[in-house]
Coordinates of C-alpha atoms in Angstrom, one line a residue:
M1 CA -9.2 14.1 2.2
M2 CA -8.2 10.4 2.2
L3 CA -10.7 9.5 4.7
A4 CA -13.5 10.4 2.3
N5 CA -11.5 8.7 -0.6
T6 CA -11.3 5.9 0.8
N7 CA -15.0 5.5 1.5
T8 CA -16.0 6.5 -1.8
F9 CA -13.9 3.7 -2.7
L10 CA -15.3 1.1 -0.8
K11 CA -18.8 2.0 -2.0
R12 CA -18.0 1.8 -5.6
S13 CA -16.2 -0.9 -5.6
K14 CA -18.3 -3.2 -3.1
S15 CA -21.0 -4.2 -5.9
K16 CA -18.1 -5.3 -8.2
S17 CA -16.8 -7.6 -5.1
K18 CA -20.0 -9.5 -5.4
L19 CA -19.4 -10.4 -9.2
F20 CA -16.0 -12.4 -8.4
H21 CA -15.5 -16.1 -8.7
K22 CA -14.5 -18.6 -5.7
A23 CA -11.5 -19.5 -5.2
T24 CA -10.4 -23.1 -6.3
P25 CA -9.1 -25.5 -3.9
S26 CA -5.7 -25.6 -5.3
Q27 CA -5.3 -21.8 -4.9
I28 CA -6.4 -22.3 -1.1
A29 CA -3.9 -24.7 -0.3
S30 CA -1.4 -22.3 -1.9
S31 CA -2.6 -19.5 0.0
H32 CA -2.8 -21.3 3.3
A33 CA 1.0 -22.7 2.8
N34 CA 2.0 -19.2 2.6
D35 CA 0.9 -17.9 6.0
D36 CA 4.0 -18.1 7.4
S37 CA 5.4 -15.1 5.2
V38 CA 2.5 -12.9 6.0
A39 CA 5.1 -10.0 7.5
D40 CA 7.3 -10.6 4.4
S41 CA 4.8 -10.5 1.8
Q42 CA 3.7 -7.7 -0.6
P43 CA 0.3 -7.1 -0.8
A44 CA -0.2 -8.3 -4.9
A45 CA -2.1 -5.4 -6.8
P46 CA -5.5 -6.4 -8.0
P47 CA -5.9 -6.5 -11.5
R48 CA -7.3 -3.3 -13.4
Q49 CA -9.9 -4.5 -14.9
S50 CA -11.6 -5.2 -11.7
L51 CA -11.7 -1.9 -10.1
S52 CA -14.2 0.3 -11.0
R53 CA -13.8 3.5 -12.7
R54 CA -14.0 5.9 -9.7
A55 CA -11.9 3.7 -7.4
S56 CA -8.8 3.9 -9.3
I57 CA -9.2 7.4 -9.5
V58 CA -9.8 7.4 -5.7
M59 CA -6.8 5.3 -5.2
R60 CA -4.5 7.8 -7.1
N61 CA -5.3 10.6 -5.3
A62 CA -5.1 9.1 -1.9
T63 CA -1.5 7.9 -2.9
N64 CA -1.0 11.4 -4.2
D65 CA -2.1 12.6 -0.9
F66 CA -0.1 10.5 1.2
H67 CA 3.3 10.6 -0.2
L68 CA 4.3 14.3 0.4
D69 CA 7.2 15.3 -1.3
D70 CA 9.2 18.8 -1.9
E71 CA 5.2 20.5 -2.7
D72 CA 3.8 19.9 1.0
F73 CA 6.7 21.7 2.5
P74 CA 8.5 23.9 -0.1
T75 CA 11.8 24.9 0.7
T76 CA 12.8 28.5 1.1
S77 CA 15.1 30.4 -1.1
S78 CA 17.9 32.5 -0.3
D79 CA 16.4 35.8 -0.1
E80 CA 13.4 34.7 2.0
T81 CA 12.6 32.3 5.7
T82 CA 9.3 30.4 7.0
G83 CA 9.8 32.5 9.5
G84 CA 8.8 35.6 8.3
E85 CA 10.9 36.6 5.2
V86 CA 13.7 38.2 8.1
V87 CA 16.1 39.2 4.2
A88 CA 13.6 40.7 2.9
A89 CA 12.3 42.8 5.7
Y90 CA 16.2 44.4 6.5
P91 CA 17.1 45.9 3.4
D92 CA 19.6 48.2 5.0
L93 CA 21.7 45.1 6.1
N94 CA 24.8 44.5 4.9
S95 CA 26.1 41.3 3.9
S96 CA 27.6 40.0 6.7
E97 CA 24.6 40.7 8.8
L98 CA 22.3 39.2 6.1
R99 CA 24.4 36.0 6.1
T100 CA 24.1 36.1 10.1
V101 CA 20.3 35.9 9.9
G102 CA 20.0 33.3 7.2
D103 CA 22.5 31.0 8.4
P104 CA 19.9 28.2 10.0
A105 CA 23.7 27.3 12.1
R106 CA 23.2 30.6 14.2
L107 CA 19.8 30.7 15.1
G108 CA 20.1 29.2 17.9
F109 CA 21.7 25.4 18.0
S110 CA 24.0 23.7 15.6
V111 CA 23.1 21.1 12.9
E112 CA 24.3 18.6 15.2
E113 CA 22.3 20.0 18.1
N114 CA 19.4 19.8 16.2
E115 CA 19.6 16.4 15.3
K116 CA 20.2 15.1 18.5
I117 CA 17.0 17.1 19.7
V118 CA 14.9 15.7 16.7
Q119 CA 16.0 12.4 17.8
V120 CA 14.7 12.9 21.3
L121 CA 11.2 14.2 20.6
C122 CA 10.9 11.9 17.8
D123 CA 11.3 9.1 20.7
F124 CA 9.3 10.9 23.0
E125 CA 5.8 10.2 22.9
S126 CA 4.6 14.2 23.0
G127 CA 7.2 15.4 20.8
F128 CA 5.4 16.5 17.9
S129 CA 2.8 18.1 20.5
L130 CA 5.4 19.5 22.3
M131 CA 7.3 21.5 19.2
L132 CA 3.0 22.6 18.3
D133 CA 3.1 24.4 21.6
R134 CA 6.1 26.0 21.8
I135 CA 5.4 27.3 18.3
K136 CA 2.2 28.4 19.7
Q137 CA 4.1 30.3 22.6
N138 CA 6.0 32.1 19.9
M139 CA 3.4 33.0 17.7
A140 CA 2.0 34.2 20.8
S141 CA 4.9 36.4 21.9
C142 CA 4.9 37.4 18.0
K143 CA 1.4 38.8 18.6
E144 CA 2.2 40.8 21.3
V145 CA 4.9 42.3 19.8
A146 CA 3.1 43.3 16.9
M147 CA 0.2 44.7 18.8
F148 CA 3.0 46.9 21.0
L149 CA 4.8 48.3 18.0
K150 CA 1.1 49.0 16.5
K151 CA 0.0 50.9 19.0
R152 CA 3.1 52.9 19.7
A153 CA 3.3 53.4 16.0
G154 CA -0.2 55.1 16.0
V155 CA 0.7 57.2 19.1
E156 CA 4.2 58.4 17.4
E157 CA 2.2 59.1 14.3
E158 CA -0.6 60.9 16.2
Y159 CA 2.0 62.9 18.1
G160 CA 3.9 63.5 15.1
R161 CA 1.2 64.7 12.7
S162 CA -0.2 67.0 15.9
M163 CA 2.8 68.6 15.9
M164 CA 3.3 69.0 12.0
K165 CA -0.1 70.4 11.9
L166 CA -0.3 72.7 14.8
S167 CA 4.0 74.4 13.2
Q168 CA 2.4 74.8 10.0
N169 CA -0.9 76.3 11.2
I170 CA 1.3 78.5 13.1
L171 CA 3.0 79.2 10.5
Q172 CA 0.3 80.1 8.0
S173 CA -1.4 82.5 10.8
K174 CA 1.8 84.0 11.0
S175 CA 2.2 85.1 7.6
D176 CA -0.7 87.0 7.5
D177 CA -1.3 89.2 10.7
G178 CA 1.9 88.4 13.1
K179 CA 5.1 90.6 13.3
R180 CA 7.9 90.6 10.4
G181 CA 11.9 90.8 11.0
T182 CA 13.3 89.3 13.4
Y183 CA 10.7 88.3 15.2
A184 CA 9.0 86.6 12.6
E185 CA 12.5 84.7 11.8
A186 CA 13.2 83.1 15.1
W187 CA 9.6 82.3 15.7
K188 CA 9.2 80.5 11.6
H189 CA 12.9 78.7 13.5
T190 CA 11.2 77.4 15.9
M191 CA 8.3 76.3 14.4
C192 CA 10.5 74.4 11.6
L193 CA 12.4 72.8 14.6
H194 CA 8.8 71.7 15.6
E195 CA 7.4 70.7 12.3
H196 CA 11.2 68.7 11.9
V197 CA 10.8 66.8 15.2
G198 CA 7.0 66.0 13.9
E199 CA 9.1 64.8 10.8
I200 CA 11.3 62.7 12.9
R201 CA 8.5 61.2 14.9
L202 CA 6.4 60.3 12.0
K203 CA 9.4 58.4 10.4
F204 CA 9.9 56.6 13.7
A205 CA 6.3 55.7 13.5
S206 CA 7.1 54.6 9.7
R207 CA 9.4 52.7 10.7
I208 CA 8.3 50.3 14.0
A209 CA 4.8 50.0 11.7
D210 CA 6.8 48.2 9.4
I211 CA 8.5 46.5 12.0
A212 CA 5.0 45.8 13.2
E213 CA 3.9 44.5 9.6
E214 CA 7.0 42.2 9.7
V215 CA 6.2 40.7 13.3
S216 CA 2.8 40.4 12.4
T217 CA 3.8 38.9 9.0
L218 CA 6.0 36.5 11.1
H219 CA 3.3 35.6 13.4
K220 CA 1.0 34.9 10.2
N221 CA 3.7 32.6 8.5
T222 CA 4.9 31.3 11.8
E223 CA 1.2 30.5 12.1
R224 CA 0.6 28.9 8.8
S225 CA 4.0 26.9 8.8
R226 CA 2.5 25.3 11.8
K227 CA -0.8 24.8 10.4
Q228 CA 0.4 22.9 7.3
L229 CA 3.2 21.1 9.7
K230 CA 0.3 19.8 12.4
E231 CA -2.4 19.2 9.5
S232 CA 0.2 16.9 7.5
G233 CA 1.4 15.3 10.4
Y234 CA -1.7 14.6 11.9
K235 CA -2.7 13.1 8.5
H236 CA -0.1 10.9 8.3
W237 CA -1.0 9.6 11.9
R238 CA -4.5 9.0 10.5
V239 CA -3.6 6.7 7.7
V240 CA -1.4 4.7 10.1
H241 CA -4.0 4.5 12.6
E242 CA -6.8 3.9 9.9
S243 CA -4.5 1.0 8.0
E244 CA -4.2 -0.1 11.7
N245 CA -8.0 -0.5 12.9
A246 CA -8.4 -2.2 9.0
L247 CA -5.7 -4.5 9.9
E248 CA -7.7 -5.5 13.0
K249 CA -11.0 -5.9 11.7
A250 CA -9.0 -8.2 8.4
K251 CA -7.7 -10.1 11.3
S252 CA -10.7 -10.7 13.0
K253 CA -12.6 -12.0 9.7
Y254 CA -9.3 -14.4 8.6
E255 CA -10.4 -15.8 12.2
S256 CA -13.7 -16.1 11.9
C257 CA -13.6 -17.7 8.7
S258 CA -10.6 -20.3 10.0
E259 CA -12.8 -21.3 12.7
D260 CA -15.8 -21.4 10.2
W261 CA -13.6 -24.1 8.2
E262 CA -12.3 -26.3 11.3
R263 CA -16.1 -26.7 12.2
A264 CA -16.5 -27.9 8.4
I265 CA -14.0 -30.0 8.4
L266 CA -14.6 -31.8 11.5
N267 CA -18.2 -32.3 10.6
R268 CA -17.0 -33.7 7.1
E269 CA -15.1 -36.0 9.1
Q270 CA -17.4 -37.2 11.0
V271 CA -20.0 -37.6 8.4
I272 CA -17.5 -40.0 6.7
E273 CA -16.7 -41.8 9.8
G274 CA -19.9 -42.8 11.4
G275 CA -22.7 -40.0 10.5
S276 CA -23.1 -38.9 14.0
T277 CA -24.0 -35.5 15.6
M278 CA -21.2 -33.5 16.1
M279 CA -20.9 -31.0 19.9
M280 CA -20.2 -27.1 18.3
P281 CA -16.2 -26.9 18.9
Q282 CA -15.8 -24.1 21.3
N283 CA -13.2 -21.3 20.9
S284 CA -12.0 -19.0 24.0
K285 CA -11.3 -16.1 21.2
G286 CA -14.4 -15.6 19.8
G287 CA -17.2 -15.2 22.6
L288 CA -20.9 -15.3 22.4
A289 CA -21.1 -12.8 19.9
K290 CA -18.8 -15.0 17.5
S291 CA -20.4 -17.8 18.4
I292 CA -23.8 -16.7 17.7
S293 CA -23.0 -15.6 14.2
N294 CA -21.5 -19.1 13.1
L295 CA -24.7 -20.9 15.2
H296 CA -26.5 -21.1 11.6
L297 CA -23.7 -22.2 9.9
W298 CA -22.8 -24.9 12.0
K299 CA -26.6 -26.5 12.7
T300 CA -26.6 -26.4 8.6
A301 CA -23.1 -28.4 8.7
T302 CA -24.4 -30.8 11.4
S303 CA -28.0 -31.5 10.3
S304 CA -27.3 -32.6 7.0
T305 CA -25.2 -36.5 6.9
N306 CA -25.6 -36.0 2.8
P307 CA -21.1 -36.6 2.0
A308 CA -22.0 -34.0 -1.2
K309 CA -23.5 -31.5 1.1
V310 CA -20.8 -31.7 3.5
Q311 CA -18.6 -31.5 0.9
K312 CA -19.8 -28.6 -0.4
L313 CA -20.2 -26.5 3.0
E314 CA -16.4 -27.8 3.5
D315 CA -15.4 -26.3 0.2
D316 CA -17.2 -23.1 0.6
A317 CA -15.8 -22.1 4.0
R318 CA -12.2 -23.1 3.1
T319 CA -12.5 -20.7 -0.2
R320 CA -14.2 -18.1 2.8
A321 CA -11.2 -18.7 4.5
A322 CA -8.1 -18.2 1.7
L323 CA -10.0 -14.8 0.8
A324 CA -9.8 -13.7 4.1
N325 CA -6.3 -15.0 4.7
E326 CA -5.3 -13.0 1.8
S327 CA -6.6 -10.2 2.4
Y328 CA -5.4 -10.1 6.0
K329 CA -2.0 -10.9 4.9
Q330 CA -2.3 -7.6 2.3
Q331 CA -3.5 -5.4 5.0
L332 CA -0.5 -6.4 7.3
A333 CA 2.2 -5.9 4.7
V334 CA 0.3 -2.5 4.0
T335 CA 0.3 -1.8 8.1
N336 CA 3.9 -2.5 8.6
N337 CA 4.9 -0.6 5.2
L338 CA 2.8 2.8 6.7
R339 CA 4.3 2.7 9.9
T340 CA 7.5 2.1 8.8
Q341 CA 7.1 5.1 6.6
Y342 CA 5.6 7.1 9.3
F343 CA 8.4 6.5 12.6
Q344 CA 11.2 6.8 9.7
T345 CA 10.9 9.4 7.5
H346 CA 7.4 11.1 8.0
L347 CA 7.6 11.5 11.7
P348 CA 11.7 12.9 12.3
R349 CA 11.2 15.6 8.9
L350 CA 7.8 17.0 10.5
I351 CA 10.1 17.3 13.8
R352 CA 12.5 18.7 11.9
Q353 CA 10.8 21.2 10.4
L354 CA 9.1 22.1 13.4
V355 CA 12.3 22.8 15.1
E356 CA 13.6 24.8 12.3
T357 CA 10.4 26.5 12.3
N358 CA 10.5 27.5 16.1
E359 CA 14.5 28.7 16.1
E360 CA 13.6 30.9 12.8
C361 CA 10.9 32.6 14.9
D362 CA 12.9 32.8 17.8
H363 CA 16.0 34.7 15.9
T364 CA 13.5 36.6 13.9
L365 CA 11.8 38.0 16.8
K366 CA 14.9 38.6 18.3
T367 CA 15.9 40.7 15.6
H368 CA 13.2 43.2 15.0
L369 CA 13.5 43.9 19.0
V370 CA 16.9 45.1 18.4
T371 CA 15.8 46.6 15.6
Y372 CA 13.3 48.2 17.0
A373 CA 15.9 49.1 20.3
N374 CA 18.2 51.5 17.5
E375 CA 15.5 52.9 16.2
L376 CA 14.0 54.4 19.1
E377 CA 17.5 55.5 20.0
Q378 CA 17.9 56.9 16.9
S379 CA 14.6 59.0 17.1
I380 CA 15.6 60.4 20.3
T381 CA 18.8 61.4 19.3
Q382 CA 17.9 62.6 15.7
E383 CA 15.1 64.6 18.0
A384 CA 17.9 66.1 20.6
L385 CA 20.2 67.3 18.1
T386 CA 17.3 68.8 16.4
V387 CA 17.2 71.2 19.0
R388 CA 20.7 71.5 20.0
P389 CA 22.8 70.7 16.7
M390 CA 26.4 69.7 17.0
E391 CA 27.5 71.4 14.4
P392 CA 28.8 75.5 14.6
V393 CA 27.1 75.9 11.6
K394 CA 23.8 75.5 12.5
I395 CA 21.4 77.9 15.1
D396 CA 20.1 75.7 18.0
L397 CA 16.7 77.0 19.3
L398 CA 18.0 78.8 22.0
Q399 CA 20.0 81.1 20.1
A400 CA 17.5 81.5 17.7
V401 CA 15.1 83.2 20.5
E402 CA 18.1 85.6 21.8
K403 CA 18.4 87.0 17.7
I404 CA 15.1 88.8 18.2
N405 CA 15.3 92.6 17.9
N406 CA 12.3 94.3 18.2
S407 CA 13.6 97.8 17.1
T408 CA 14.1 96.6 13.6
D409 CA 10.8 95.1 13.6
F410 CA 9.2 97.5 14.3
E411 CA 10.6 99.8 11.3
Q412 CA 9.7 97.1 8.9
Y413 CA 6.5 96.7 10.1
M414 CA 5.3 99.2 7.6
V415 CA 6.4 97.3 4.7
S416 CA 3.9 94.2 3.4
C417 CA 3.6 91.9 0.5
F418 CA 0.6 90.0 -0.7
A419 CA 0.6 87.0 -3.1
N420 CA -1.9 86.1 -5.2
A421 CA -3.3 82.5 -5.7
N422 CA -4.6 81.2 -8.9
Q423 CA -7.2 78.4 -8.8
Q424 CA -5.8 75.1 -10.6
L425 CA -6.9 74.1 -14.3
Q426 CA -8.9 70.8 -14.3
K427 CA -7.1 69.2 -17.4
S428 CA -8.3 65.4 -16.4
E429 CA -9.6 63.0 -19.8
Y430 CA -13.2 62.4 -19.8
Q431 CA -13.7 58.4 -19.0
Y432 CA -15.7 56.6 -21.1
S433 CA -19.1 55.1 -19.5
P434 CA -20.9 51.9 -21.0
Y435 CA -24.0 50.8 -21.6
S436 CA -25.8 48.8 -19.2
M437 CA -28.1 46.6 -21.0
S438 CA -30.8 44.5 -19.1
P439 CA -30.8 40.6 -18.3
E440 CA -33.4 39.8 -20.8
A441 CA -32.0 41.6 -23.5
L442 CA -28.7 40.1 -22.6
N443 CA -29.9 36.7 -22.5
L444 CA -31.8 37.2 -25.5
A445 CA -28.4 38.3 -27.0
H446 CA -26.6 35.5 -25.9
P447 CA -28.3 32.7 -25.7
K448 CA -27.3 29.7 -23.7
P449 CA -29.1 26.7 -25.8
V450 CA -28.8 23.0 -24.2
F451 CA -30.6 20.8 -26.6
G452 CA -28.3 19.6 -29.2
V453 CA -25.4 20.7 -27.1
D454 CA -22.6 18.6 -25.8
L455 CA -23.5 16.9 -22.5
T456 CA -19.6 17.7 -21.2
V457 CA -19.4 21.3 -22.7
V458 CA -23.4 22.1 -20.8
T459 CA -21.7 20.9 -17.5
E460 CA -18.5 22.7 -18.0
R461 CA -20.9 25.9 -18.8
E462 CA -23.4 25.5 -16.0
A463 CA -20.3 24.1 -13.6
A464 CA -22.6 21.0 -12.1
P465 CA -22.2 17.5 -12.6
V466 CA -25.4 16.8 -14.5
P467 CA -27.3 19.7 -16.9
V468 CA -29.6 21.9 -15.0
V469 CA -32.8 20.7 -17.7
V470 CA -32.3 17.3 -16.4
V471 CA -32.8 18.0 -12.9
K472 CA -35.6 20.2 -13.4
C473 CA -37.4 17.8 -15.8
I474 CA -36.8 14.3 -13.4
Q475 CA -37.9 16.8 -10.6
A476 CA -40.7 17.9 -12.0
V477 CA -41.8 14.5 -13.5
E478 CA -41.1 12.9 -9.9
R479 CA -43.2 15.6 -7.6
Y480 CA -46.3 15.3 -10.1
G481 CA -46.3 12.6 -12.9
L482 CA -44.6 9.1 -11.0
R483 CA -48.7 7.8 -10.5
T484 CA -49.2 8.7 -14.6
Q485 CA -50.1 5.5 -16.6
G486 CA -47.7 5.3 -19.3
L487 CA -45.3 7.5 -18.2
Y488 CA -42.9 8.2 -21.3
R489 CA -44.8 5.7 -23.4
V490 CA -47.5 8.3 -24.2
S491 CA -46.2 11.1 -26.4
A492 CA -47.5 14.8 -25.6
A493 CA -48.6 17.0 -28.7
H494 CA -45.6 18.3 -30.7
H495 CA -46.4 21.9 -30.6
N496 CA -46.4 22.1 -26.7
V497 CA -43.2 19.9 -26.5
Q498 CA -41.5 22.8 -29.3
R499 CA -42.9 25.3 -26.9
L500 CA -41.5 24.0 -23.7
R501 CA -38.3 23.2 -25.6
S502 CA -37.9 26.9 -27.0
L503 CA -38.0 28.1 -23.2
L504 CA -35.8 26.3 -21.8
D505 CA -33.1 26.8 -24.6
K506 CA -33.6 30.8 -23.8
D507 CA -32.9 30.6 -20.3
V508 CA -33.0 27.2 -18.3
E509 CA -32.6 28.5 -15.1
K510 CA -35.2 31.0 -15.3
V511 CA -37.9 28.4 -16.4
N512 CA -40.7 26.7 -13.7
L513 CA -41.9 23.7 -14.3
D514 CA -44.3 23.8 -11.8
E515 CA -46.8 25.6 -14.5
W516 CA -46.7 22.9 -16.2
N517 CA -48.0 20.2 -13.6
E518 CA -51.2 19.5 -15.5
E519 CA -48.9 18.6 -18.9
I520 CA -46.4 16.6 -16.8
N521 CA -46.9 14.0 -20.4
V522 CA -45.2 17.5 -22.0
V523 CA -42.5 17.6 -19.6
A524 CA -41.3 13.8 -19.8
S525 CA -41.3 14.3 -23.5
A526 CA -39.1 17.2 -23.6
L527 CA -36.5 15.0 -21.4
K528 CA -36.7 12.4 -23.5
L529 CA -36.3 14.9 -26.5
Y530 CA -33.4 16.1 -24.8
F531 CA -31.5 12.8 -25.0
R532 CA -32.3 12.2 -28.4
E533 CA -30.9 15.2 -29.8
L534 CA -27.7 14.8 -28.0
P535 CA -24.8 15.0 -30.3
D536 CA -23.1 11.6 -28.8
S537 CA -25.9 9.5 -27.0
L538 CA -25.8 8.9 -23.3
F539 CA -24.3 5.5 -24.0
P540 CA -21.6 6.9 -26.5
K541 CA -21.3 5.9 -30.1
S542 CA -17.8 4.8 -29.5
M543 CA -18.5 2.2 -27.2
Y544 CA -21.6 1.4 -28.9
H545 CA -20.8 -2.4 -29.8
A546 CA -18.8 -2.6 -26.4
F547 CA -22.0 -2.4 -24.7
I548 CA -23.7 -4.6 -27.4
D549 CA -21.3 -7.2 -27.1
A550 CA -21.6 -7.4 -23.0
A551 CA -25.4 -8.1 -23.3
R552 CA -25.2 -11.1 -25.7
H553 CA -23.6 -12.7 -22.3
D554 CA -26.5 -15.0 -21.3
A555 CA -24.8 -15.6 -17.4
E556 CA -26.9 -12.5 -15.7
N557 CA -23.8 -12.2 -13.1
T558 CA -20.9 -12.0 -16.1
R559 CA -23.5 -9.7 -18.4
L560 CA -23.7 -7.7 -15.2
M561 CA -20.1 -7.3 -14.6
H562 CA -19.1 -6.5 -18.0
I563 CA -21.9 -3.8 -18.4
H564 CA -20.8 -2.5 -15.2
E565 CA -17.2 -2.1 -16.4
L566 CA -18.1 -0.1 -19.3
V567 CA -20.5 2.1 -17.2
N568 CA -17.3 3.1 -15.0
Q569 CA -15.5 4.0 -18.6
L570 CA -17.9 6.7 -19.4
S571 CA -17.1 10.3 -18.8
D572 CA -17.7 12.2 -15.7
A573 CA -20.7 13.9 -17.7
H574 CA -22.2 11.1 -19.4
Y575 CA -21.8 9.2 -16.1
N576 CA -23.2 11.4 -13.9
T577 CA -26.3 12.2 -16.1
L578 CA -26.8 8.4 -16.5
G579 CA -26.7 7.8 -13.1
A580 CA -29.3 10.8 -12.2
L581 CA -31.5 9.4 -14.9
V582 CA -31.5 5.8 -14.1
G583 CA -32.2 6.9 -10.6
H584 CA -35.3 8.5 -11.5
L585 CA -36.3 5.5 -13.9
F586 CA -35.5 3.4 -11.0
N587 CA -38.3 5.5 -9.0
V588 CA -40.7 5.5 -11.7
Q589 CA -40.6 1.1 -11.7
Q590 CA -40.9 0.9 -8.1
L591 CA -44.9 2.5 -9.1
E592 CA -45.6 -0.1 -11.9
G593 CA -48.7 -1.2 -10.4
E594 CA -50.0 2.5 -11.1
N595 CA -47.9 3.9 -13.5
R596 CA -47.9 0.5 -15.3
M597 CA -44.1 0.9 -16.3
G598 CA -41.7 -2.0 -15.3
I599 CA -38.2 -2.5 -15.9
Q600 CA -39.0 -4.0 -18.8
N601 CA -41.3 -1.4 -20.5
L602 CA -38.7 1.6 -19.5
A603 CA -36.0 -0.5 -21.2
I604 CA -38.0 -0.6 -24.5
V605 CA -39.2 2.6 -24.3
W606 CA -35.9 4.5 -23.6
A607 CA -33.2 2.3 -25.4
P608 CA -33.6 3.5 -28.6
T609 CA -33.2 7.2 -27.4
L610 CA -29.9 6.9 -25.1
M611 CA -28.3 4.2 -27.2
D612 CA -27.2 5.7 -31.0
S613 CA -25.8 3.0 -33.4
P614 CA -22.3 4.5 -35.1
G615 CA -23.3 2.7 -38.5
E616 CA -26.9 1.2 -39.5
V617 CA -28.8 -0.5 -36.5
D618 CA -28.7 -4.6 -36.9
P619 CA -33.1 -5.2 -36.0
M620 CA -31.4 -8.2 -33.8
E621 CA -29.5 -5.4 -32.1
L622 CA -32.3 -3.6 -30.9
R623 CA -33.5 -6.7 -28.3
L624 CA -29.9 -6.0 -27.4
Q625 CA -30.3 -2.3 -26.4
S626 CA -33.2 -3.1 -24.5
K627 CA -31.4 -6.1 -22.5
V628 CA -28.5 -3.2 -21.4
V629 CA -30.8 -0.7 -20.2
E630 CA -33.0 -2.7 -18.6
T631 CA -29.4 -4.9 -16.8
V632 CA -28.5 -1.3 -15.8
L633 CA -31.9 -0.2 -14.4
A634 CA -32.3 -3.3 -12.4
N635 CA -29.0 -3.1 -11.1
Y636 CA -29.2 0.8 -10.6
T637 CA -28.1 0.1 -6.5
R638 CA -25.1 -2.3 -7.3
I639 CA -23.6 -0.1 -10.2
F640 CA -24.4 3.7 -8.8
D641 CA -23.8 4.8 -5.5
V642 CA -27.1 5.5 -4.8
E643 CA -26.3 8.3 -2.0
S644 CA -24.5 10.6 -4.8
F645 CA -27.7 10.6 -6.4

């Protein structure tokens, strides 16, 4: 995420960097006088007004992503653990056993030993990967145990259910057709014992199924913890790696600009002393590529004997060298700070959490296996005690069979009883069944208008950066009308525009503007009507005077810089919609030879629609409105991130 945010920041701030003024000679001398304190200096924070709006947001998000505190690795409470919630999984354990399970000191190593292990792993090149591989082995073991216990639970459950079903079926069949008396009692006792054995197996199956689920949960929690720690570790390392790459680039640029300045200084002195041609200085570090890149500058410098021109070239080279030097120092401080944070804070913390996760998984898995062994032993013991109980008052299976008296049973054969079964009465209430309305009727009953609705409301309702009506109209005009002469200047028939507006207000998603390809001016007029009826114009009323004041500057670069700053202050809905519309008008003016709509014509046509004065409009401001739209349109690629639109 941070890499993507950084790329976006560079794109949006690249255009503004072209507007900065050159450094003065005094600033250059001060900058080079501080070269020896590069490693100790901190990068100066750029002025807030020199950053674009999106750059500020990206830098804030990148900072939040980099400084991982308690939110990245939530601490576990006394009732749960990161390995698999051991305490919650064993409600039957007593307090001493719970303390043993939850005490980190009892998970394998003491606190001092853990710290020594963390220190060794931090000093080891592959310490982070080693712990990840160890936890991966633990996860494989958990998966294997969970699979065995799950299948064993299935086998036991199938056996128990089959035993209970068989016993119950036999008992039910004997109640109708079998012998009565002592035989029936002995046989019933036998079937009840078998049914009880089935119940024991079902309970055992349920317990080991719970253990399997807990081991599976342990596997999932360990896998999730490992994934989070792995991603966090790699993210921190990527930040350091990217900063080191940026440092190399800044250093190369600084050396290149310093070489250019050196050549300019030597050439100036040569011209002042004798005016003869100077040989191009060689530098073993630059190589062929750097020499070729500076060949044009060297030829320009050495081909002129005009002292003023040579002095100007030297001043320009000194300015570039000063800027590169300052950038290099700032990047060096940032890189050293990141490396210090990584090796002294983030890496030990991540490895410590990996060690704790590994030890927790080791101990929890062992605890589950001990529990399984106890459950198996108890199940076998209970089954044996069911067949041959230890209490004298209970009858075992052999004694029950030996008590069968066939003579008595024959005497009781003549008596039988039958029971009548009553059908159960249905007392459940009827459920309410609501009427399902058709989509067409639902749209008519609950319309979603777009004309005259605030941009922010429409974009939030549609969950889109730009309203659908704007996107559809722009796509239709670019598909069928870019070569139409007088596009956006020639108005369409009013009743046709109102008819299209009514369709868009009912359900903009279902309107097919391809059907209006023969009346493309109607689509263009509807688009202008949409912006004209906005409650707050695309250039907000609250910023109207600020845009007008920015347009008063005669210097093009100054005017562009102020308007660019104001555009970046727009809300997301206004900013994204303005970018989409200006990008469309930029495509229109590229075909000026056919549609007769250049930048000035488009600015004159669109300015009153896009800018609405909060008060009474001064006639002199109409020209300034057009100047604002013209500046934004002419500098579309410098103000907006073209790839985003």
